[in-house]
């Protein structure tokens, strides 16, 4: 009997809250056990950018952990899981992770992923990028963190914004080793 995959998902306050929501839905459809955390600013962004209520989003996850709860499972290396995604990842969260500032559950859980050598994927959202942002990304990339800005592709000929979000969501699932039909695969002619 195979073990059900367990994924930690954090949504932070950067624009692009829909990436976190759509990834949450895709993980649920993939049968993954989801441990969700939402930063206080993500709550604001979620209300501004989507039609989802905070309660609706929380109910999509198997487990919800408050961002201030440093006693939650994902804060410990003994809490075994198969990876963490921060979608979207604010520059504040990126900086906290990059500098080991584990002052909330999101940055602490990411810190645990790094020390335990578990997959950590950051959908960083900002433009333009400053040298500080780039240095933080480089520092984490050198530690094995996947830096994955949600940059749209166009070879799949997107028609709706949802097509762009689905392509990125599918690529995240690919990085987690989860089969999906969200990605239109490149077809060499």
Short mmCIF file of C-alpha atoms in Angstrom, two decimals:
data_model
loop_
_atom_site.label_atom_id
_atom_site.label_comp_id
_atom_site.label_asym_id
_atom_site.label_seq_id
_atom_site.Cartn_x
_atom_site.Cartn_y
_atom_site.Cartn_z
CA UNK A 1 0.00 0.00 0.00
CA UNK A 2 1.54 3.28 -1.06
CA UNK A 3 1.65 6.26 1.27
CA UNK A 4 -0.48 9.25 0.34
CA UNK A 5 1.75 12.18 -0.60
CA UNK A 6 1.80 15.01 1.89
CA UNK A 7 2.48 18.56 0.58
CA UNK A 8 2.82 21.80 2.52
CA UNK A 9 1.38 24.82 0.71
CA UNK A 10 1.80 28.42 1.81
CA UNK A 11 0.08 31.43 0.29
CA UNK A 12 1.71 34.79 1.02
CA UNK A 13 0.66 38.37 0.36
CA UNK A 14 2.22 38.92 -3.05
CA UNK A 15 -0.11 39.52 -5.95
CA UNK A 16 -1.19 36.29 -7.61
CA UNK A 17 -3.18 34.64 -4.82
CA UNK A 18 -5.00 32.69 -7.53
CA UNK A 19 -1.82 30.65 -8.08
CA UNK A 20 -2.11 29.35 -4.53
CA UNK A 21 -5.82 28.66 -4.84
CA UNK A 22 -5.49 26.83 -8.16
CA UNK A 23 -2.54 24.82 -6.87
CA UNK A 24 -4.59 23.90 -3.81
CA UNK A 25 -7.39 22.63 -6.07
CA UNK A 26 -4.96 20.70 -8.27
CA UNK A 27 -3.27 19.08 -5.26
CA UNK A 28 -6.66 18.08 -3.90
CA UNK A 29 -7.61 16.58 -7.28
CA UNK A 30 -4.31 14.66 -7.25
CA UNK A 31 -5.29 13.03 -3.95
CA UNK A 32 -2.52 14.73 -1.99
CA UNK A 33 -2.79 15.42 1.76
CA UNK A 34 -2.50 19.21 1.95
CA UNK A 35 -1.15 21.22 4.88
CA UNK A 36 -2.10 24.83 4.18
CA UNK A 37 -0.90 28.09 5.72
CA UNK A 38 -1.94 31.59 4.71
CA UNK A 39 -0.13 34.74 5.77
CA UNK A 40 -2.12 37.71 7.13
CA UNK A 41 -1.34 39.73 3.98
CA UNK A 42 -2.39 36.79 1.80
CA UNK A 43 -5.82 37.03 3.43
CA UNK A 44 -6.03 40.63 2.20
CA UNK A 45 -4.75 39.78 -1.29
CA UNK A 46 -7.11 36.82 -1.56
CA UNK A 47 -10.08 39.12 -0.87
CA UNK A 48 -8.82 41.79 -3.30
CA UNK A 49 -7.92 39.50 -6.20
CA UNK A 50 -10.36 36.57 -6.08
CA UNK A 51 -13.97 35.68 -5.39
CA UNK A 52 -12.91 33.03 -2.86
CA UNK A 53 -13.54 33.58 0.82
CA UNK A 54 -10.85 32.72 3.32
CA UNK A 55 -13.09 30.00 4.73
CA UNK A 56 -13.61 28.42 1.28
CA UNK A 57 -9.87 28.28 0.70
CA UNK A 58 -9.17 26.80 4.14
CA UNK A 59 -11.79 24.10 3.55
CA UNK A 60 -10.02 22.93 0.39
CA UNK A 61 -7.08 21.72 2.49
CA UNK A 62 -6.90 18.66 4.71
CA UNK A 63 -5.18 20.67 7.45
CA UNK A 64 -4.94 24.41 8.03
CA UNK A 65 -2.16 25.84 10.20
CA UNK A 66 -2.17 29.46 11.36
CA UNK A 67 0.90 31.36 10.17
CA UNK A 68 1.80 32.22 13.77
CA UNK A 69 1.61 28.63 15.03
CA UNK A 70 5.26 27.62 15.36
CA UNK A 71 4.17 24.45 17.18
CA UNK A 72 2.42 23.07 14.06
CA UNK A 73 3.77 19.92 12.44
CA UNK A 74 5.50 21.52 9.42
CA UNK A 75 7.74 23.51 11.80
CA UNK A 76 9.53 20.30 12.77
CA UNK A 77 11.96 18.19 10.79
CA UNK A 78 10.31 15.08 12.25
CA UNK A 79 7.10 15.99 10.38
CA UNK A 80 7.73 14.01 7.21
CA UNK A 81 6.26 15.35 3.99
CA UNK A 82 7.06 15.33 0.28
CA UNK A 83 7.70 19.03 -0.33
CA UNK A 84 6.56 22.58 0.17
CA UNK A 85 5.36 25.23 -2.25
CA UNK A 86 4.98 28.94 -1.54
CA UNK A 87 2.55 30.30 -4.13
CA UNK A 88 2.78 33.19 -4.52
CA UNK A 89 5.95 33.99 -2.61
CA UNK A 90 6.36 37.61 -1.55
CA UNK A 91 9.78 39.23 -1.47
CA UNK A 92 9.39 39.53 2.30
CA UNK A 93 8.95 35.77 2.60
CA UNK A 94 11.79 35.16 0.15
CA UNK A 95 14.09 37.36 2.26
CA UNK A 96 13.03 35.67 5.49
CA UNK A 97 13.73 32.22 4.04
CA UNK A 98 17.00 33.32 2.46
CA UNK A 99 18.31 34.68 5.75
CA UNK A 100 16.98 31.94 8.02
CA UNK A 101 14.53 34.25 9.78
CA UNK A 102 12.10 31.57 10.92
CA UNK A 103 9.75 34.00 12.67
CA UNK A 104 6.48 32.50 11.42
CA UNK A 105 5.27 29.08 10.36
CA UNK A 106 5.79 29.76 6.65
CA UNK A 107 9.46 30.78 6.88
CA UNK A 108 10.14 28.14 9.56
CA UNK A 109 8.60 25.37 7.43
CA UNK A 110 10.68 26.48 4.46
CA UNK A 111 13.77 26.52 6.69
CA UNK A 112 12.96 22.93 7.71
CA UNK A 113 12.68 21.92 4.03
CA UNK A 114 16.15 23.30 3.38
CA UNK A 115 17.77 21.61 6.38
CA UNK A 116 15.97 18.30 5.72
CA UNK A 117 16.71 18.52 1.96
CA UNK A 118 13.06 18.31 0.98
CA UNK A 119 11.72 19.96 -2.17
CA UNK A 120 10.95 23.65 -1.72
CA UNK A 121 9.40 25.57 -4.61
CA UNK A 122 8.94 29.34 -4.49
CA UNK A 123 6.66 31.08 -7.00
CA UNK A 124 8.28 34.46 -6.46
CA UNK A 125 6.20 37.45 -7.54
CA UNK A 126 7.74 40.83 -8.17
CA UNK A 127 8.79 42.99 -11.06
CA UNK A 128 11.18 44.51 -11.72
CA UNK A 129 13.62 42.56 -9.59
CA UNK A 130 16.22 44.40 -7.54
CA UNK A 131 19.74 43.13 -6.84
CA UNK A 132 18.53 42.25 -3.31
CA UNK A 133 15.75 40.04 -4.73
CA UNK A 134 18.15 38.37 -7.15
CA UNK A 135 20.77 37.75 -4.45
CA UNK A 136 18.16 36.18 -2.18
CA UNK A 137 16.99 33.95 -5.02
CA UNK A 138 20.55 32.97 -5.92
CA UNK A 139 21.40 32.15 -2.29
CA UNK A 140 18.39 29.82 -2.09
CA UNK A 141 18.95 28.29 -5.53
CA UNK A 142 22.48 27.36 -4.44
CA UNK A 143 20.88 25.50 -1.51
CA UNK A 144 18.67 23.48 -3.85
CA UNK A 145 15.49 25.55 -3.61
CA UNK A 146 13.51 25.75 -6.84
CA UNK A 147 12.91 29.38 -7.78
CA UNK A 148 9.92 29.35 -10.11
CA UNK A 149 8.46 32.73 -10.99
CA UNK A 150 5.07 32.20 -12.62
CA UNK A 151 6.27 33.38 -16.02
CA UNK A 152 3.68 32.57 -18.67
CA UNK A 153 4.44 30.44 -21.70
CA UNK A 154 2.64 30.92 -24.96
CA UNK A 155 3.40 27.84 -27.08
CA UNK A 156 0.17 26.29 -25.73
CA UNK A 157 -1.74 29.27 -27.15
CA UNK A 158 -3.57 30.46 -24.05
CA UNK A 159 -6.94 32.07 -24.58
CA UNK A 160 -7.92 32.87 -21.00
CA UNK A 161 -5.96 33.89 -17.92
CA UNK A 162 -6.94 30.52 -16.45
CA UNK A 163 -4.92 28.85 -19.25
CA UNK A 164 -1.79 30.66 -18.04
CA UNK A 165 -2.45 29.75 -14.41
CA UNK A 166 -3.12 26.10 -15.30
CA UNK A 167 0.15 25.83 -17.22
CA UNK A 168 2.12 27.14 -14.22
CA UNK A 169 0.14 24.95 -11.80
CA UNK A 170 0.88 21.89 -13.91
CA UNK A 171 4.57 22.71 -13.98
CA UNK A 172 4.60 22.90 -10.17
CA UNK A 173 2.92 19.49 -10.03
CA UNK A 174 5.62 18.23 -12.40
CA UNK A 175 8.30 19.49 -9.98
CA UNK A 176 6.57 17.59 -7.17
CA UNK A 177 6.46 14.40 -9.23
CA UNK A 178 2.67 14.47 -9.55
CA UNK A 179 1.14 13.42 -12.85
CA UNK A 180 -1.24 15.92 -14.36
CA UNK A 181 -3.01 16.93 -17.52
CA UNK A 182 -2.75 20.67 -16.85
CA UNK A 183 0.42 21.18 -18.87
CA UNK A 184 0.33 21.24 -22.62
CA UNK A 185 3.59 19.48 -23.40
CA UNK A 186 6.00 20.88 -25.97
CA UNK A 187 5.62 19.07 -29.25
CA UNK A 188 8.63 19.30 -31.49
CA UNK A 189 7.66 19.61 -35.14
#
